[in-house]
Short mmCIF file of C-alpha atoms and ligand atoms in Angstrom, two decimals:
data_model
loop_
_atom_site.label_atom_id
_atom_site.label_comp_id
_atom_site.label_asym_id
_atom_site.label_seq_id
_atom_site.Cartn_x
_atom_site.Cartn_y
_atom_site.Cartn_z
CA UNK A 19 -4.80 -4.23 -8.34
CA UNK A 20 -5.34 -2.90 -11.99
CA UNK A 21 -4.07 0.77 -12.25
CA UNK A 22 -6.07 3.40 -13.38
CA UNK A 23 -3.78 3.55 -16.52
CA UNK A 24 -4.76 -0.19 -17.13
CA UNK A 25 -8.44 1.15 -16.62
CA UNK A 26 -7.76 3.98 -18.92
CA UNK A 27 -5.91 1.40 -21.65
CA UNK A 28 -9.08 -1.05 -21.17
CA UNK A 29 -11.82 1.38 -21.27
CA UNK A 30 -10.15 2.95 -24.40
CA UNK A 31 -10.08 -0.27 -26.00
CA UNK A 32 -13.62 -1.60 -24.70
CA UNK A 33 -15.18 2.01 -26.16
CA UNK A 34 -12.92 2.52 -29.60
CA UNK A 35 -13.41 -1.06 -30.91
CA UNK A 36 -10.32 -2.95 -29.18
CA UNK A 37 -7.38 -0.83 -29.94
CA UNK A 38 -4.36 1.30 -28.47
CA UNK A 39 -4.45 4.61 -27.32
CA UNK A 40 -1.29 7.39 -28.74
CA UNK A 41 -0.54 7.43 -25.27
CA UNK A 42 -2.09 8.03 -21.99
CA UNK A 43 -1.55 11.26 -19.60
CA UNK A 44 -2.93 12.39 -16.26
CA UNK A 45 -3.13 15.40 -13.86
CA UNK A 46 -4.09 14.92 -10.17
CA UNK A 47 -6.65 16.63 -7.78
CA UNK A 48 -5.36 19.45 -5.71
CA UNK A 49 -5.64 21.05 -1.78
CA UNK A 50 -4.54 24.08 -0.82
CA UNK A 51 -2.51 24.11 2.20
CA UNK A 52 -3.30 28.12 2.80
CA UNK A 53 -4.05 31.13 1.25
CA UNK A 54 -8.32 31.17 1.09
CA UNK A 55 -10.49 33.35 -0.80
CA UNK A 56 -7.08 35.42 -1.89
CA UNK A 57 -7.23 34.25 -5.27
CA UNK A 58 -9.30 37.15 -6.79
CA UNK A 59 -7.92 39.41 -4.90
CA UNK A 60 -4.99 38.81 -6.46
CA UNK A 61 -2.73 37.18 -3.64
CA UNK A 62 -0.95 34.37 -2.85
CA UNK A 63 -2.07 30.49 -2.64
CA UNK A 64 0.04 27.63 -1.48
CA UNK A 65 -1.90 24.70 -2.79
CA UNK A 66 -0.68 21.11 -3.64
CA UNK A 67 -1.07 18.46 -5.82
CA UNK A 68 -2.69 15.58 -3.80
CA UNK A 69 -1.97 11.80 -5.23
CA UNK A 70 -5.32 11.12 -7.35
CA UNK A 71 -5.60 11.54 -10.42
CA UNK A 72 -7.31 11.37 -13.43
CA UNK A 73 -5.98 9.80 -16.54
CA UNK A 74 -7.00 9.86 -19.93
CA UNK A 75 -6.06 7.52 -22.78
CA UNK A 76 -6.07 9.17 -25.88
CA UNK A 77 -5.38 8.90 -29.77
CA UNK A 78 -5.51 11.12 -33.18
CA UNK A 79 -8.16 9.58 -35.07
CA UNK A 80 -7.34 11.38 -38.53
CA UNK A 81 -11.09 12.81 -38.75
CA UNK A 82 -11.99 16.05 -37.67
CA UNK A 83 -14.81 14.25 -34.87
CA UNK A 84 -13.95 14.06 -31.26
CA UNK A 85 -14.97 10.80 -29.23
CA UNK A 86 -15.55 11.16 -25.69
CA UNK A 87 -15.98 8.53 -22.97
CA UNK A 88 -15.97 8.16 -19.37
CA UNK A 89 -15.90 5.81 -16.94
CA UNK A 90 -18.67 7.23 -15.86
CA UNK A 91 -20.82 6.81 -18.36
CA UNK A 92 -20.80 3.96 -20.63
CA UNK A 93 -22.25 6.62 -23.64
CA UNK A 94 -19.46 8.01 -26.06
CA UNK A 95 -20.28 11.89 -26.84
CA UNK A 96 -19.58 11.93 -30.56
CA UNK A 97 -19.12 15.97 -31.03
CA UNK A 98 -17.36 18.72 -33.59
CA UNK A 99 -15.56 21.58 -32.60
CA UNK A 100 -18.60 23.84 -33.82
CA UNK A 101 -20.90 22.14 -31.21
CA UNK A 102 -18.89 23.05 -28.36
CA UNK A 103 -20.05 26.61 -29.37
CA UNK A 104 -23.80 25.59 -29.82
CA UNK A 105 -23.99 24.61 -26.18
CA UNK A 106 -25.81 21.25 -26.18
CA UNK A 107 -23.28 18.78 -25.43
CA UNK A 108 -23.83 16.80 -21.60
CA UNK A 109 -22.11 19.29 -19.58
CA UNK A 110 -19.32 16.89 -18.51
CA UNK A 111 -17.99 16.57 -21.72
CA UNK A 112 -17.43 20.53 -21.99
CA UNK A 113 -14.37 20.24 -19.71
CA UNK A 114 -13.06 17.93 -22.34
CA UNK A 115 -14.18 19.78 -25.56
CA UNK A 116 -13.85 22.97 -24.26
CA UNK A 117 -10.20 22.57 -24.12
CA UNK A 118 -9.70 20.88 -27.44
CA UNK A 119 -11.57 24.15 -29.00
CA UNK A 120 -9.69 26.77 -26.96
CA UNK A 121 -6.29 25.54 -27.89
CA UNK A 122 -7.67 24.61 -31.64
CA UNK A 123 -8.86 28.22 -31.96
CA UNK A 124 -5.46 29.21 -30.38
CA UNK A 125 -3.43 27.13 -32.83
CA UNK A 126 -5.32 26.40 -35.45
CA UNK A 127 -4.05 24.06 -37.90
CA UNK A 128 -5.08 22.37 -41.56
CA UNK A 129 -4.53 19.05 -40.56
CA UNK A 130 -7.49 17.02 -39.12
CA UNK A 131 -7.39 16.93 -35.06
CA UNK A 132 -10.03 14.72 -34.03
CA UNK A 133 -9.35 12.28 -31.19
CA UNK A 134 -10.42 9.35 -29.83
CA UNK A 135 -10.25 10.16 -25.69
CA UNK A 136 -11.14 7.60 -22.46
CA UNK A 137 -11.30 9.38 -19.19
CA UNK A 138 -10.85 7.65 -15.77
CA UNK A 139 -10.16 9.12 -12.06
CA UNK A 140 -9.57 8.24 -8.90
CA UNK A 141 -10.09 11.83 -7.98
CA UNK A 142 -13.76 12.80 -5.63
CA UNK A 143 -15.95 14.71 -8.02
CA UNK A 144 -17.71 17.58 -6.54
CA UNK A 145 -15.97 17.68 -2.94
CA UNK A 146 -13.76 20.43 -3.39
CA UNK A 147 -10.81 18.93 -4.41
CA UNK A 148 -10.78 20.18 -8.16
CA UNK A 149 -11.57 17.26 -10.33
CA UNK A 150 -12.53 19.69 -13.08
CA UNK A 151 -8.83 21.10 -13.16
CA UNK A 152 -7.93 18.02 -12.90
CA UNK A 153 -9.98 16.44 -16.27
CA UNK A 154 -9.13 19.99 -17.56
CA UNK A 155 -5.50 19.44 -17.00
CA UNK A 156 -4.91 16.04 -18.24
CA UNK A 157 -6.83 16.79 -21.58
CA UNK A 158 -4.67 19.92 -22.33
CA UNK A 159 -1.36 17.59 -21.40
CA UNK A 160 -2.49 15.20 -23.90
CA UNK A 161 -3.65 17.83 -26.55
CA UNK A 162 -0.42 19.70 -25.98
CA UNK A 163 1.39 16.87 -26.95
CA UNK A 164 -1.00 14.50 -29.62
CA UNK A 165 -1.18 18.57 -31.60
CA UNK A 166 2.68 18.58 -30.82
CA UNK A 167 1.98 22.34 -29.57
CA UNK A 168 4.65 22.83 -27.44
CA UNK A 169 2.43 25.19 -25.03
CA UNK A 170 4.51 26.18 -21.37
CA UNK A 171 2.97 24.73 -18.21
CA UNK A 172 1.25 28.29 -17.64
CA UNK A 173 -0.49 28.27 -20.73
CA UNK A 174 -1.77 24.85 -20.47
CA UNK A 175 -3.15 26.08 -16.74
CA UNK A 176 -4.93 28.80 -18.43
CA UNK A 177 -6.64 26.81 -21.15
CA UNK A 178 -7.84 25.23 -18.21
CA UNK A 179 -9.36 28.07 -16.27
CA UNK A 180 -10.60 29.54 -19.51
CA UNK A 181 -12.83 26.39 -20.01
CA UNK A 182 -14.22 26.38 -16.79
CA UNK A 183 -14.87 30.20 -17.10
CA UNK A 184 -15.93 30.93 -20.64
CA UNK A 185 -16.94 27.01 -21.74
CA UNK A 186 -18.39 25.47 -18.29
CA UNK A 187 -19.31 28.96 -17.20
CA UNK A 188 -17.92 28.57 -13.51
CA UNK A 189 -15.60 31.87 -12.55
CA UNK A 190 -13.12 30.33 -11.34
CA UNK A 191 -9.00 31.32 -10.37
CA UNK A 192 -6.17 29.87 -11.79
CA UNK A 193 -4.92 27.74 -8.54
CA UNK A 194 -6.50 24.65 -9.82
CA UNK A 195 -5.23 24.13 -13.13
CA UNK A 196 -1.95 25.86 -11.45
CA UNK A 197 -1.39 23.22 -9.20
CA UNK A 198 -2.91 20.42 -11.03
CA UNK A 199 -0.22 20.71 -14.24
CA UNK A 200 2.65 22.38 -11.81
CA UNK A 201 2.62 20.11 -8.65
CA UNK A 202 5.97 18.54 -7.20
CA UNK A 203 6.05 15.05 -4.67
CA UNK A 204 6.57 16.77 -0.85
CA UNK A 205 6.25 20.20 -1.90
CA UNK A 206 3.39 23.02 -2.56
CA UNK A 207 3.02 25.79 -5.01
CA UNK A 208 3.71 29.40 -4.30
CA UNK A 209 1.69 30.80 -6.63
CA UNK A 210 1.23 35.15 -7.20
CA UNK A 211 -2.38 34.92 -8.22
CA UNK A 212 -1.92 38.51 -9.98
CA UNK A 213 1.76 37.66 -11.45
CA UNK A 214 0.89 33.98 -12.30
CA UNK A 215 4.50 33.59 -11.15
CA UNK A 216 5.11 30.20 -9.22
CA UNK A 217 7.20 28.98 -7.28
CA UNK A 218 7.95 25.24 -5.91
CA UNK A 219 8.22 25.12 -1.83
CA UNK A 220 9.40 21.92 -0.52
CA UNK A 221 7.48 20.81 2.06
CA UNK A 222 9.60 18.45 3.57
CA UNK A 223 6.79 16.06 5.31
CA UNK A 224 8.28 13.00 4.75
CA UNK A 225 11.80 13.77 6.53
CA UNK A 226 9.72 15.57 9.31
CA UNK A 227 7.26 12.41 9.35
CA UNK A 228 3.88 14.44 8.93
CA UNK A 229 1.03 13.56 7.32
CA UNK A 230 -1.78 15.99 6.03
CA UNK A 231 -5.36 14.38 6.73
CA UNK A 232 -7.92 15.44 4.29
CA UNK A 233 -11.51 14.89 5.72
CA UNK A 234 -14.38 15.30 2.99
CA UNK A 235 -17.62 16.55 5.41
CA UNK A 236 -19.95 15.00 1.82
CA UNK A 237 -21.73 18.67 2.37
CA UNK A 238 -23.88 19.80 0.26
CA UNK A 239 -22.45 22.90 -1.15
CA UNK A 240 -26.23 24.21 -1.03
CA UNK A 241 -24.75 28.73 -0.44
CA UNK A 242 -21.57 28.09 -2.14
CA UNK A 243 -22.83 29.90 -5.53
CA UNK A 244 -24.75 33.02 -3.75
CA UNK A 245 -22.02 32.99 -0.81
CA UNK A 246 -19.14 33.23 -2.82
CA UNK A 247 -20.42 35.79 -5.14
CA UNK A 248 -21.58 37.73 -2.10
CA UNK A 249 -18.02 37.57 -0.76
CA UNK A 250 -16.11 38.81 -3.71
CA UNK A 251 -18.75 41.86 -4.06
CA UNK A 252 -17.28 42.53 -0.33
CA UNK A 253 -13.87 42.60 -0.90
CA UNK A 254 -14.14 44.87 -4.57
CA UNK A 255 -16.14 46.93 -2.09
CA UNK A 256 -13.71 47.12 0.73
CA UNK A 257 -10.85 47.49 -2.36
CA UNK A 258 -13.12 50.60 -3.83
CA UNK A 259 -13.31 52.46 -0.69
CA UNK A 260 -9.54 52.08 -0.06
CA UNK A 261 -8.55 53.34 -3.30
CA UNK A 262 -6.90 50.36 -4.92
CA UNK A 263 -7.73 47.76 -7.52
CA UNK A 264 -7.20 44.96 -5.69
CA UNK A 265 -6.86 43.70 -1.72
CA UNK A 266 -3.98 42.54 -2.21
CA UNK A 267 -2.27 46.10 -2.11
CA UNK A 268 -3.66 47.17 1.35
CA UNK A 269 -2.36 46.53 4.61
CA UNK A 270 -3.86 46.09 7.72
CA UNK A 271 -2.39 50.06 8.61
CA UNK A 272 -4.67 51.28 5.48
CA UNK A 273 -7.39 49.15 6.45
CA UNK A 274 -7.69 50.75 9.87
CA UNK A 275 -7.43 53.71 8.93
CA UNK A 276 -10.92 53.48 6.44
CA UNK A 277 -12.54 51.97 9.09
CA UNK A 278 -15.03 54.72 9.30
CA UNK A 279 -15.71 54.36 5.72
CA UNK A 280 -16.63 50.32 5.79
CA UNK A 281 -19.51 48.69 7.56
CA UNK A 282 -18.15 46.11 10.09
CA UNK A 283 -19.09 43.04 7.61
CA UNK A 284 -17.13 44.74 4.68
CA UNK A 285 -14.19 45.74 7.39
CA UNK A 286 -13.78 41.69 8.56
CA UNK A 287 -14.41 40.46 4.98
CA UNK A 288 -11.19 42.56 3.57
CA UNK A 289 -9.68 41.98 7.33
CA UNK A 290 -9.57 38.20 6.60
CA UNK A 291 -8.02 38.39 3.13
CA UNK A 292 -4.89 40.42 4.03
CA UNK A 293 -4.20 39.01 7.05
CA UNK A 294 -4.40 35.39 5.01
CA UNK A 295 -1.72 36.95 2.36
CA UNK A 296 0.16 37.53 5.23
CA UNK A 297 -0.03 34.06 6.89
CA UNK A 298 0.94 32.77 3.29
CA UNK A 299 3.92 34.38 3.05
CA UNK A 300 5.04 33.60 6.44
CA UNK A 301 4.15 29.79 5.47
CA UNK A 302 6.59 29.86 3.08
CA UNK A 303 9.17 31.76 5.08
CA UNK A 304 8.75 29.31 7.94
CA UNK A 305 8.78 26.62 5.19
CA UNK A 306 12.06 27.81 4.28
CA UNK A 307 13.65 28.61 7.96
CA UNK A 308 12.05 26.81 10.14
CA UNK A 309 10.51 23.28 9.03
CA UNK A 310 6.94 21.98 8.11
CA UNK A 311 6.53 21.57 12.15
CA UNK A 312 6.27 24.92 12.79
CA UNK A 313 3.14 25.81 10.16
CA UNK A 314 0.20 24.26 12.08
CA UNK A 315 -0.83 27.35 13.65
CA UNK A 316 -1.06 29.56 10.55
CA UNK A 317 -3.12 26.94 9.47
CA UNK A 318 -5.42 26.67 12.42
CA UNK A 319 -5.65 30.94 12.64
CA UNK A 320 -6.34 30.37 8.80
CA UNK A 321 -9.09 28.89 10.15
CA UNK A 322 -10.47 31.18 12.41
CA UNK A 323 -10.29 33.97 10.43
CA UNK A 324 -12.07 32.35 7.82
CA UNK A 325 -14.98 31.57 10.65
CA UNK A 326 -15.09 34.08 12.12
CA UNK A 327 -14.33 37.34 9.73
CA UNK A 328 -14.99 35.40 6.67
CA UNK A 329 -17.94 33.55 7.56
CA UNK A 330 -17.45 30.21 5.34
CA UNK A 331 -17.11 27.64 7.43
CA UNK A 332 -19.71 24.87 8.63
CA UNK A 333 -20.79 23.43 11.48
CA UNK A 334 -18.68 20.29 10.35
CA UNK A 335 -15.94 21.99 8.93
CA UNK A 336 -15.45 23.68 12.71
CA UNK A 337 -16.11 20.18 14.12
CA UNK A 338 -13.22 18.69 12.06
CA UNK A 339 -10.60 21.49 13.19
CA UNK A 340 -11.76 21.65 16.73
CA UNK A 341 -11.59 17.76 17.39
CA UNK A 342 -8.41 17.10 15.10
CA UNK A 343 -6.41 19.86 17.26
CA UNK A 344 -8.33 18.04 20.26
CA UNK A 345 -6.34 14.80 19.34
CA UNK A 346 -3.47 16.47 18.95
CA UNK A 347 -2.93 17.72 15.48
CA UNK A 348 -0.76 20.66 14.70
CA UNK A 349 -2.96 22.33 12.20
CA UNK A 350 -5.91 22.06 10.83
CA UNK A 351 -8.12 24.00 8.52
CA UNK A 352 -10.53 24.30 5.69
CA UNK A 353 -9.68 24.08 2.62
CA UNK A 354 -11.65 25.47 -1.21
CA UNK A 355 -14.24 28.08 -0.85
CA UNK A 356 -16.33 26.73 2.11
CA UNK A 357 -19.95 26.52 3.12
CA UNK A 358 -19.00 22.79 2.71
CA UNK A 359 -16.73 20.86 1.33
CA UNK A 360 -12.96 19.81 2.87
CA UNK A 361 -10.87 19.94 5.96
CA UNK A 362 -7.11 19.52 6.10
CA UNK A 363 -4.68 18.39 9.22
CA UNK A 364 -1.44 18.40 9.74
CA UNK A 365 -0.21 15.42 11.90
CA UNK A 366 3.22 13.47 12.85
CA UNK A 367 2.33 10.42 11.39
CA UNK A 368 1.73 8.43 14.56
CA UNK A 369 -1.23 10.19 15.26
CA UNK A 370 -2.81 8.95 11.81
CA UNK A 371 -5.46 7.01 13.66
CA UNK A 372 -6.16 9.13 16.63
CA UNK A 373 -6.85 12.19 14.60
CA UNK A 374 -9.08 9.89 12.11
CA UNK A 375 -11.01 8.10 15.22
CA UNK A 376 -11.56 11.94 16.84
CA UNK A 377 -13.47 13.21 13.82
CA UNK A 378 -15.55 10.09 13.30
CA UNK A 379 -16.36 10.15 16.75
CA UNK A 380 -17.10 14.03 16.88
CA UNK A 381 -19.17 13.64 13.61
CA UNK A 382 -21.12 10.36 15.32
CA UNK A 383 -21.79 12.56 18.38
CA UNK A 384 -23.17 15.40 16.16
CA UNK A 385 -25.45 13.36 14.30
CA UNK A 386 -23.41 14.67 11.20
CA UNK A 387 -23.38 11.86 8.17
CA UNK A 388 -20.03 10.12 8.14
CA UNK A 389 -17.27 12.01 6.73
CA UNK A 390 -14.68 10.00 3.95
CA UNK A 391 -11.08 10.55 5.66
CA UNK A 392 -8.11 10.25 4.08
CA UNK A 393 -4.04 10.79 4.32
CA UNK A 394 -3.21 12.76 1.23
CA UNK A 395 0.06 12.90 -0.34
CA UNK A 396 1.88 15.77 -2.10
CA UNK A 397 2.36 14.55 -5.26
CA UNK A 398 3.88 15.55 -8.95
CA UNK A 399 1.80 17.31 -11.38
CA UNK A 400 0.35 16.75 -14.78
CA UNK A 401 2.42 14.26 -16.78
CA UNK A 402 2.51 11.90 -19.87
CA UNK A 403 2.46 8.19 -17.87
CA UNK A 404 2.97 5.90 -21.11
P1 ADP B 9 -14.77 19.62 -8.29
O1 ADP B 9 -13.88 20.27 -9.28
O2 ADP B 9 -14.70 20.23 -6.93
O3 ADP B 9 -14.58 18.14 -8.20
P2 ADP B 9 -16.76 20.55 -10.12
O4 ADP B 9 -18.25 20.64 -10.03
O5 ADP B 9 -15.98 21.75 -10.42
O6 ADP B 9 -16.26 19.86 -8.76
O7 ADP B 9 -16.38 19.49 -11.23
C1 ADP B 9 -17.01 18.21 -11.23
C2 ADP B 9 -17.54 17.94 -12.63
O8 ADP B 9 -16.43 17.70 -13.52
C3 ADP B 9 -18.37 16.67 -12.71
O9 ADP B 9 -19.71 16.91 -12.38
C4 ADP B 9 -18.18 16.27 -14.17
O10 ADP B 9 -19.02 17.03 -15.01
C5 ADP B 9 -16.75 16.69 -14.46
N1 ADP B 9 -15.81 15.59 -14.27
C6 ADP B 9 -14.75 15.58 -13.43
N2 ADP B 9 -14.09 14.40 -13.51
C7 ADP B 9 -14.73 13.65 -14.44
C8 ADP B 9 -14.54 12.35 -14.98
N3 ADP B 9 -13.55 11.56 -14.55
N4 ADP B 9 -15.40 11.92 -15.94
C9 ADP B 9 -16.40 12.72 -16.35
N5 ADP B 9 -16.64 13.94 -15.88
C10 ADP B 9 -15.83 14.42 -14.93
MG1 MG B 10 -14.03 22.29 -9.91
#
């Protein structure tokens, strides 16, 4: 089977005129185990690093003109940094450019930093599973290195989020690019969404023998835009009428006690985010204490609070939970902002099959489109491969 850094090597060659790349990096996609919808309220996220990836060959080409391909389009987009600011370059190749320009305005330097770049990825585009932080991620690896900038792993993750925000124009946390450059094999990221502080959490799934099941419902995301912006005005709300800047501060005894001041939407909107900080941190103390056994039902009361407080999920997203825990799972969960999108299960590896053949069947039943199912592994983060 030809790797994807063979891919990257060949399509490098077959779109720069037969020659070798500086080097070749890649970041991976990313879940998050728990810890929904707390990101701008400035909580905690446990996500992962999940073993696709997207690798890009690249090379200083001594001009000051970037070259941009991808393997999924056979065009190159032949671009300066000044046209990243114009705004007319094919929106894909922002995530690329935008980077270049952010840490080139950053760091600016006399020396000519055009490069030659080749993008490939084995990572699902669109489904929720951050194949923007990814490309975003692997780019600023490569730049980081090719510019010999010497930028920390935090720095790189908010070049990252900066692009998407300021370049793509999608507003965006840091727990992509966060777990996408910061990932460990078997473990998760604790990561303090006000701090930025992380933290690596060993997961231990492989001693335990668990799997995590990732099932991709291929729904459109057709509310995510209005519903997510409609969520976050709820929870600045409920943070306004409590006094405080952010959710993160209150507890469920202040919460309570303004529930005269909050309409019941408002009330179960905060509700959900700080009883999900709250299942975070207990993930990671029953992480630590306990074993990865013990976590599947945080995961499934993430769940539920995210159904019914939160109001996210999807018919399909419920059916995946309801008929994974049917065939016995010990978790399960969605996962990324909802109203489509991903499902995640934690199962002892036996059950692989039975959990798989459960949702299929559920979906079949439902008349729901078939879902893409897949075992996803914790995996190390961004990284220079050759
Ligand atoms: P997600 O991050 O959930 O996969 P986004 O809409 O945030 O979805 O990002 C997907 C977009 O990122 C694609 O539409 C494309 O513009 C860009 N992208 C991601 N990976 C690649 C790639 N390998 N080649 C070209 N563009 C890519
Ligand atoms: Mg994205």
């Amino acid at each position: 089977m030809t790797t994807l850094i063979e891919k990257a090597q060949a399509g490098f060659a077959q779109r720069f005129g037969d020659s070798a790349p500086d080097g070749v990096w890649s970041a991976p996609g990313r879940a998050n185990l728990i810890g929904e919808h707390t990101d701008y309220n400035g909580g905690f996220v446990l996500p992962f690093a999940i073993d696709r990836r997207t690798v890009v060959a690249a090379r200083l080409n001594g001009s000051s003109t970037y070259r941009v391909g991808s393997h999924m389009f056979d065009d190159v987009v032949t671009a300066t940094i000044a046209d990243v600011a114009a705004g007319s370059l094919p929106r894909w190749s922002t995530y690329v450019l935008g980077v270049a320009s952010i840490l080139d305005a950053d760091s600016p330097s006399d020396r000519p930093r055009g490069v030659d770049l080749f993008v490939t990825s084995d990572v699902p585009l669109g489904a929720g599973l951050s194949s923007s932080a990814a490309l975003e991620s692997a780019v600023a690896v490569a730049l980081n290195d090719l510019w010999h900038l010497g930028r920390t792993e935090t720095e790189l993750a908010q070049v990252g989020q900066r692009t998407e925000n300021t370049i793509v124009g999608a507003p965006t946390g840091i727990m992509d690019q966060s777990a996408s450059i910061k990932g460990r094999a078997d473990s998760v990221i604790f990561l303090d969404c006000r701090s930025l502080e992380t933290e690596v959490v060993p997961l231990g799934f492989a001693e335990a023998g668990l799997a995590l099941l990732i099932v991709d419902t291929r729904e459109e995301h057709s509310h995510a835009t209005n519903g997510y912006a409609a969520r976050r005005a709820s929870c600045e709300l409920a943070a306004k009428t409590l006094g405080i800047d952010l959710l993160r501060d209150a507890t469920m005894t202040d919460l309570i006690a303004a529930k005269g001041k909050l309409d019941d939407e408002t009330f179960r909107r905060a509700r959900h985010v700080i009883t999900e900080d709250a299942r975070v941190l207990e993930t990671v103390r029953l992480l630590r204490d306990e074993g990865p056994k013990s976590i599947g039902p945080l995961l499934t009361e993430s769940h539920n609070s995210l159904r019914d407080d939160f109001e996210v999920t999807t018919d399909r997203l419920n059916t995946v939970v309801e008929a994974s825990l049917s065939a016995g799972a010990l978790g399960a969960r969605m996962t990324g902002g909802g109203f489509g999108g991903c499902a995640i299960a934690l199962i002892e590896e036996p059950e692989i099959d039975a959990v798989t053949d459960a949702v299929r069947l559920a979906f079949s039943d439902k008349g729901f489109s078939e879902p893409t199912i897949f075992v996803a592994v914790p995996s190390d983060g961004a990284r220079r491969d050759v």
